[in-house]
Each structure stands twice: as C-alpha cells, then as structure tokens.
C-alpha cells in the first residue's frame, strides 16, 4: 500500500494497519482484543508452557477430530496440527472474522478447517463437516465475561458433541468455568500454569 493510499484511510484504520505491519500476528491478536475484549479475554496469546501442559493428556493416536473455540491467531492451531494424525481434522470456530480471515491466509494445511460462527453451534458445525462427534474440544473463551446464557449453552453443546472418553480442555484466568463444566462432566482434572501472562487455570472435563 502506498503512502498516499494509507493517508486517505481514517485514522483508526491507519492505526490498525500499522499494528498489523509492525507486530505481525501479535498485532492481529491485539486488534481483535481491542475490538472484542469480552470475547477474546486476553491481550497476549498463551505461552508455550500453557500449550504443552494443556495438550499433554490428549491421546493423539485416537483423535480423529479436534475442535478449538476462539483460536485467535493460531497459537494452539500449529501445535495441534503438529501432533494430529494425517487423516484427522482440526476445526476452529471463532465469531471474529478478523481472526478467521487471518487463519485462512496463513494456515494451508488440508486438515485445518476455520469456521466463522459460534461455539454454541458446535454440533451443527461438526455435522456439516461430516463428523458425528468430536474427540477433544479446546477453549480459551473467557466464560466469566461471556453474555448471559452463552457459557452454559457452550458447555452443554460441548458435552453433547464429545464422544464417550473425549474431553473438554479449558484454560482460563478465572475458575468460574468449572461451574459450567460441572453440570455436565463428573470428572474434571485441574492444574495451574504460572508461566503465562497472566498465570492461568487449566481444566480437563472428561465425558463418561
């Protein structure tokens, strides 16, 4: 883009363009947070320590479909794809077109399916892509700040879409999500990752 073209843009658009150009994916993530802080929940992507600990319990040999809510700029997407079987699929769901467009442009893996939509509609989304159930669902959505009714709806839909033996993997700054999970998952493992900004709580809800 030329200087003249950039100068014609509104100030807010010029600031966003500069953030993207200078900061790369971090700029995209920051823009998404500034536009939708209630839905993003963090100003900084998760650390590699959080990613490693969160994904550790996954049985990758038995995973055919992995689903992620709120993928942002793909902080978890690439580590998941690195571990995923060649015949498996990763579906990511986000309500922010900024993130979905970025992921479509930067991840070309044939196993990767980005979807613009709501996590509450996960059953329809999974079915639309030829699956009956998911093996694992990962979420970093800020359940404590979601609009009324959205958190419980997502937790219920997630439990329904998971196969028996599958798990709902959640990382949060607040433990409130456990209340939503406990209505559906009788076994919830918990941990804590201090090497993250901010330190975060980790939960794994296992479907009987």
mmCIF file of C-alpha atoms in Angstrom:
data_model
loop_
_atom_site.group_PDB
_atom_site.id
_atom_site.type_symbol
_atom_site.label_atom_id
_atom_site.label_comp_id
_atom_site.label_asym_id
_atom_site.label_seq_id
_atom_site.Cartn_x
_atom_site.Cartn_y
_atom_site.Cartn_z
ATOM 1 C CA UNK A 1 0.000 0.000 0.000
ATOM 2 C CA UNK A 2 1.395 3.429 -0.965
ATOM 3 C CA UNK A 3 1.735 6.357 1.446
ATOM 4 C CA UNK A 4 -0.997 8.242 -0.443
ATOM 5 C CA UNK A 5 -3.423 5.347 -0.151
ATOM 6 C CA UNK A 6 -2.638 4.926 3.531
ATOM 7 C CA UNK A 7 -3.092 8.660 4.170
ATOM 8 C CA UNK A 8 -6.610 8.533 2.732
ATOM 9 C CA UNK A 9 -7.667 5.957 5.298
ATOM 10 C CA UNK A 10 -9.411 7.059 8.516
ATOM 11 C CA UNK A 11 -7.072 7.404 11.491
ATOM 12 C CA UNK A 12 -8.370 4.240 13.185
ATOM 13 C CA UNK A 13 -7.801 2.222 10.014
ATOM 14 C CA UNK A 14 -4.264 3.602 9.706
ATOM 15 C CA UNK A 15 -3.506 2.625 13.300
ATOM 16 C CA UNK A 16 -4.810 -0.904 12.696
ATOM 17 C CA UNK A 17 -2.764 -1.205 9.507
ATOM 18 C CA UNK A 18 0.386 -0.085 11.327
ATOM 19 C CA UNK A 19 -0.232 -2.542 14.182
ATOM 20 C CA UNK A 20 -0.582 -5.416 11.694
ATOM 21 C CA UNK A 21 2.505 -4.415 9.722
ATOM 22 C CA UNK A 22 4.809 -3.826 12.688
ATOM 23 C CA UNK A 23 3.649 -6.556 15.069
ATOM 24 C CA UNK A 24 2.564 -9.321 12.676
ATOM 25 C CA UNK A 25 0.285 -11.934 14.318
ATOM 26 C CA UNK A 26 0.623 -10.207 17.694
ATOM 27 C CA UNK A 27 -0.809 -7.085 16.068
ATOM 28 C CA UNK A 28 -3.766 -9.063 14.731
ATOM 29 C CA UNK A 29 -4.339 -10.564 18.171
ATOM 30 C CA UNK A 30 -4.158 -7.137 19.827
ATOM 31 C CA UNK A 31 -6.595 -5.659 17.337
ATOM 32 C CA UNK A 32 -9.053 -8.478 17.984
ATOM 33 C CA UNK A 33 -8.778 -7.914 21.724
ATOM 34 C CA UNK A 34 -9.321 -4.174 21.403
ATOM 35 C CA UNK A 35 -12.386 -4.696 19.219
ATOM 36 C CA UNK A 36 -13.943 -7.540 21.253
ATOM 37 C CA UNK A 37 -12.332 -7.743 24.729
ATOM 38 C CA UNK A 38 -15.282 -9.645 26.211
ATOM 39 C CA UNK A 39 -14.911 -12.432 23.645
ATOM 40 C CA UNK A 40 -11.108 -12.600 23.496
ATOM 41 C CA UNK A 41 -10.355 -12.307 27.194
ATOM 42 C CA UNK A 42 -6.586 -11.730 26.959
ATOM 43 C CA UNK A 43 -4.306 -9.164 25.406
ATOM 44 C CA UNK A 44 -1.432 -11.665 24.954
ATOM 45 C CA UNK A 45 -1.527 -15.153 23.362
ATOM 46 C CA UNK A 46 -0.910 -18.205 25.549
ATOM 47 C CA UNK A 47 2.661 -19.234 26.385
ATOM 48 C CA UNK A 48 4.349 -22.380 25.068
ATOM 49 C CA UNK A 49 4.218 -23.745 28.612
ATOM 50 C CA UNK A 50 0.428 -23.418 28.673
ATOM 51 C CA UNK A 51 0.160 -25.056 25.257
ATOM 52 C CA UNK A 52 2.341 -28.002 26.234
ATOM 53 C CA UNK A 53 0.584 -28.657 29.530
ATOM 54 C CA UNK A 54 -2.894 -28.182 28.062
ATOM 55 C CA UNK A 55 -2.341 -30.677 25.247
ATOM 56 C CA UNK A 56 -0.403 -33.259 27.253
ATOM 57 C CA UNK A 57 -3.379 -35.526 28.160
ATOM 58 C CA UNK A 58 -4.579 -35.849 24.537
ATOM 59 C CA UNK A 59 -4.365 -39.335 23.002
ATOM 60 C CA UNK A 60 -3.344 -38.248 19.522
ATOM 61 C CA UNK A 61 -3.400 -41.779 18.088
ATOM 62 C CA UNK A 62 -7.133 -41.972 18.802
ATOM 63 C CA UNK A 63 -8.009 -38.423 17.774
ATOM 64 C CA UNK A 64 -9.922 -38.040 14.505
ATOM 65 C CA UNK A 65 -11.497 -34.647 15.184
ATOM 66 C CA UNK A 66 -10.091 -31.886 17.373
ATOM 67 C CA UNK A 67 -12.155 -28.708 17.798
ATOM 68 C CA UNK A 68 -10.999 -25.351 19.136
ATOM 69 C CA UNK A 69 -13.123 -22.395 20.244
ATOM 70 C CA UNK A 70 -11.600 -18.944 19.888
ATOM 71 C CA UNK A 71 -8.381 -19.806 18.039
ATOM 72 C CA UNK A 72 -7.262 -16.179 17.730
ATOM 73 C CA UNK A 73 -4.155 -16.052 15.523
ATOM 74 C CA UNK A 74 -3.495 -19.784 15.769
ATOM 75 C CA UNK A 75 -1.410 -20.022 18.942
ATOM 76 C CA UNK A 76 -2.734 -23.538 19.577
ATOM 77 C CA UNK A 77 -3.542 -24.414 15.950
ATOM 78 C CA UNK A 78 0.000 -25.128 14.826
ATOM 79 C CA UNK A 79 0.948 -27.237 17.872
ATOM 80 C CA UNK A 80 -2.266 -29.229 17.439
ATOM 81 C CA UNK A 81 -1.584 -29.795 13.743
ATOM 82 C CA UNK A 82 1.981 -30.877 14.563
ATOM 83 C CA UNK A 83 0.554 -33.642 16.779
ATOM 84 C CA UNK A 84 -2.540 -34.552 14.769
ATOM 85 C CA UNK A 85 -2.771 -37.671 12.600
ATOM 86 C CA UNK A 86 -2.561 -37.162 8.850
ATOM 87 C CA UNK A 87 -6.151 -38.392 8.377
ATOM 88 C CA UNK A 88 -7.583 -36.325 11.255
ATOM 89 C CA UNK A 89 -9.104 -32.843 11.181
ATOM 90 C CA UNK A 90 -8.897 -29.640 13.211
ATOM 91 C CA UNK A 91 -11.997 -27.428 13.195
ATOM 92 C CA UNK A 92 -11.608 -23.978 14.741
ATOM 93 C CA UNK A 93 -14.590 -21.756 15.489
ATOM 94 C CA UNK A 94 -14.488 -18.006 16.065
ATOM 95 C CA UNK A 95 -17.053 -15.207 15.910
ATOM 96 C CA UNK A 96 -14.408 -12.685 14.837
ATOM 97 C CA UNK A 97 -13.900 -12.546 11.036
ATOM 98 C CA UNK A 98 -10.542 -10.821 11.592
ATOM 99 C CA UNK A 99 -9.124 -13.993 13.118
ATOM 100 C CA UNK A 100 -10.802 -16.383 10.686
ATOM 101 C CA UNK A 101 -9.534 -14.441 7.673
ATOM 102 C CA UNK A 102 -6.025 -14.359 9.140
ATOM 103 C CA UNK A 103 -6.027 -18.114 9.773
ATOM 104 C CA UNK A 104 -7.317 -18.860 6.281
ATOM 105 C CA UNK A 105 -4.471 -16.781 4.835
ATOM 106 C CA UNK A 106 -1.688 -18.232 6.984
ATOM 107 C CA UNK A 107 -2.504 -21.922 7.579
ATOM 108 C CA UNK A 108 -2.733 -24.008 4.413
ATOM 109 C CA UNK A 109 -2.814 -27.484 5.979
ATOM 110 C CA UNK A 110 -5.573 -29.566 4.358
ATOM 111 C CA UNK A 111 -6.599 -30.882 7.794
ATOM 112 C CA UNK A 112 -7.390 -27.363 9.006
ATOM 113 C CA UNK A 113 -10.984 -26.070 8.856
ATOM 114 C CA UNK A 114 -11.620 -22.489 10.082
ATOM 115 C CA UNK A 115 -15.280 -21.621 10.672
ATOM 116 C CA UNK A 116 -16.839 -18.224 11.318
ATOM 117 C CA UNK A 117 -19.543 -18.948 13.862
ATOM 118 C CA UNK A 118 -20.486 -19.529 17.484
ATOM 119 C CA UNK A 119 -19.170 -22.290 19.720
ATOM 120 C CA UNK A 120 -22.759 -22.796 20.869
ATOM 121 C CA UNK A 121 -23.454 -24.181 17.375
ATOM 122 C CA UNK A 122 -20.626 -26.725 17.531
ATOM 123 C CA UNK A 123 -22.943 -29.692 16.924
ATOM 124 C CA UNK A 124 -24.221 -28.274 13.635
ATOM 125 C CA UNK A 125 -20.707 -27.259 12.582
ATOM 126 C CA UNK A 126 -19.242 -30.691 13.314
ATOM 127 C CA UNK A 127 -22.115 -32.381 11.462
ATOM 128 C CA UNK A 128 -21.739 -30.033 8.469
ATOM 129 C CA UNK A 129 -18.156 -31.231 8.056
ATOM 130 C CA UNK A 130 -19.032 -34.911 8.045
ATOM 131 C CA UNK A 131 -18.489 -35.891 11.670
ATOM 132 C CA UNK A 132 -20.871 -37.283 14.275
ATOM 133 C CA UNK A 133 -18.730 -36.408 17.301
ATOM 134 C CA UNK A 134 -15.501 -34.742 18.348
ATOM 135 C CA UNK A 135 -12.708 -36.389 20.317
ATOM 136 C CA UNK A 136 -11.454 -33.236 22.028
ATOM 137 C CA UNK A 137 -12.646 -29.661 22.309
ATOM 138 C CA UNK A 138 -10.259 -26.898 23.408
ATOM 139 C CA UNK A 139 -11.401 -23.497 24.602
ATOM 140 C CA UNK A 140 -9.782 -20.296 25.802
ATOM 141 C CA UNK A 141 -13.032 -18.335 25.650
ATOM 142 C CA UNK A 142 -13.480 -16.145 28.752
ATOM 143 C CA UNK A 143 -16.503 -17.885 30.273
ATOM 144 C CA UNK A 144 -16.650 -15.429 33.180
ATOM 145 C CA UNK A 145 -17.343 -12.473 30.865
ATOM 146 C CA UNK A 146 -19.477 -14.059 28.144
ATOM 147 C CA UNK A 147 -23.035 -12.709 27.741
ATOM 148 C CA UNK A 148 -25.677 -14.297 29.983
ATOM 149 C CA UNK A 149 -26.635 -17.794 28.894
ATOM 150 C CA UNK A 150 -23.797 -18.206 26.394
ATOM 151 C CA UNK A 151 -21.400 -20.009 28.729
ATOM 152 C CA UNK A 152 -23.938 -22.640 29.860
ATOM 153 C CA UNK A 153 -25.068 -23.161 26.246
ATOM 154 C CA UNK A 154 -21.482 -23.750 25.085
ATOM 155 C CA UNK A 155 -20.737 -26.154 27.947
ATOM 156 C CA UNK A 156 -23.890 -28.173 27.246
ATOM 157 C CA UNK A 157 -23.317 -28.308 23.481
ATOM 158 C CA UNK A 158 -19.703 -29.329 24.029
ATOM 159 C CA UNK A 159 -20.690 -32.234 26.260
ATOM 160 C CA UNK A 160 -23.204 -33.433 23.682
ATOM 161 C CA UNK A 161 -20.766 -33.250 20.767
ATOM 162 C CA UNK A 162 -17.961 -35.141 22.516
ATOM 163 C CA UNK A 163 -17.594 -38.899 22.155
ATOM 164 C CA UNK A 164 -17.510 -41.018 25.328
ATOM 165 C CA UNK A 165 -13.950 -40.831 26.629
ATOM 166 C CA UNK A 166 -13.377 -37.467 24.969
ATOM 167 C CA UNK A 167 -12.510 -34.299 26.845
ATOM 168 C CA UNK A 168 -13.261 -30.592 27.074
ATOM 169 C CA UNK A 169 -9.924 -28.760 27.533
ATOM 170 C CA UNK A 170 -10.237 -25.276 29.007
ATOM 171 C CA UNK A 171 -7.670 -22.662 30.024
ATOM 172 C CA UNK A 172 -8.836 -19.561 31.920
ATOM 173 C CA UNK A 173 -7.733 -16.806 34.272
ATOM 174 C CA UNK A 174 -10.860 -17.473 36.353
ATOM 175 C CA UNK A 175 -12.116 -20.744 37.874
ATOM 176 C CA UNK A 176 -15.739 -19.827 37.110
ATOM 177 C CA UNK A 177 -15.756 -22.077 34.052
ATOM 178 C CA UNK A 178 -15.601 -25.096 36.351
ATOM 179 C CA UNK A 179 -19.153 -24.302 37.483
ATOM 180 C CA UNK A 180 -20.360 -24.537 33.873
ATOM 181 C CA UNK A 181 -18.396 -27.728 33.276
ATOM 182 C CA UNK A 182 -19.514 -29.456 36.493
ATOM 183 C CA UNK A 183 -23.128 -29.511 35.314
ATOM 184 C CA UNK A 184 -22.143 -31.972 32.586
ATOM 185 C CA UNK A 185 -18.737 -33.506 33.390
ATOM 186 C CA UNK A 186 -18.439 -35.673 36.510
ATOM 187 C CA UNK A 187 -14.650 -35.933 36.227
ATOM 188 C CA UNK A 188 -12.750 -32.661 35.953
ATOM 189 C CA UNK A 189 -8.970 -32.620 36.285
ATOM 190 C CA UNK A 190 -7.390 -29.288 37.167
ATOM 191 C CA UNK A 191 -3.929 -27.736 37.063
ATOM 192 C CA UNK A 192 -2.234 -24.352 37.084
ATOM 193 C CA UNK A 193 0.315 -22.804 34.736
ATOM 194 C CA UNK A 194 2.339 -19.986 36.322
ATOM 195 C CA UNK A 195 4.464 -19.340 33.223
ATOM 196 C CA UNK A 196 1.786 -17.472 31.324
ATOM 197 C CA UNK A 197 0.649 -13.848 31.143
ATOM 198 C CA UNK A 198 -1.439 -13.910 33.264
ATOM 199 C CA UNK A 199 -0.924 -17.240 35.121
ATOM 200 C CA UNK A 200 -3.858 -19.422 34.140
ATOM 201 C CA UNK A 201 -6.009 -22.254 35.408
ATOM 202 C CA UNK A 202 -6.305 -25.418 33.315
ATOM 203 C CA UNK A 203 -9.239 -27.828 33.285
ATOM 204 C CA UNK A 204 -9.936 -31.130 31.528
ATOM 205 C CA UNK A 205 -13.558 -32.319 31.659
ATOM 206 C CA UNK A 206 -13.842 -35.981 30.672
ATOM 207 C CA UNK A 207 -17.040 -37.413 29.205
ATOM 208 C CA UNK A 208 -18.059 -40.739 30.725
#
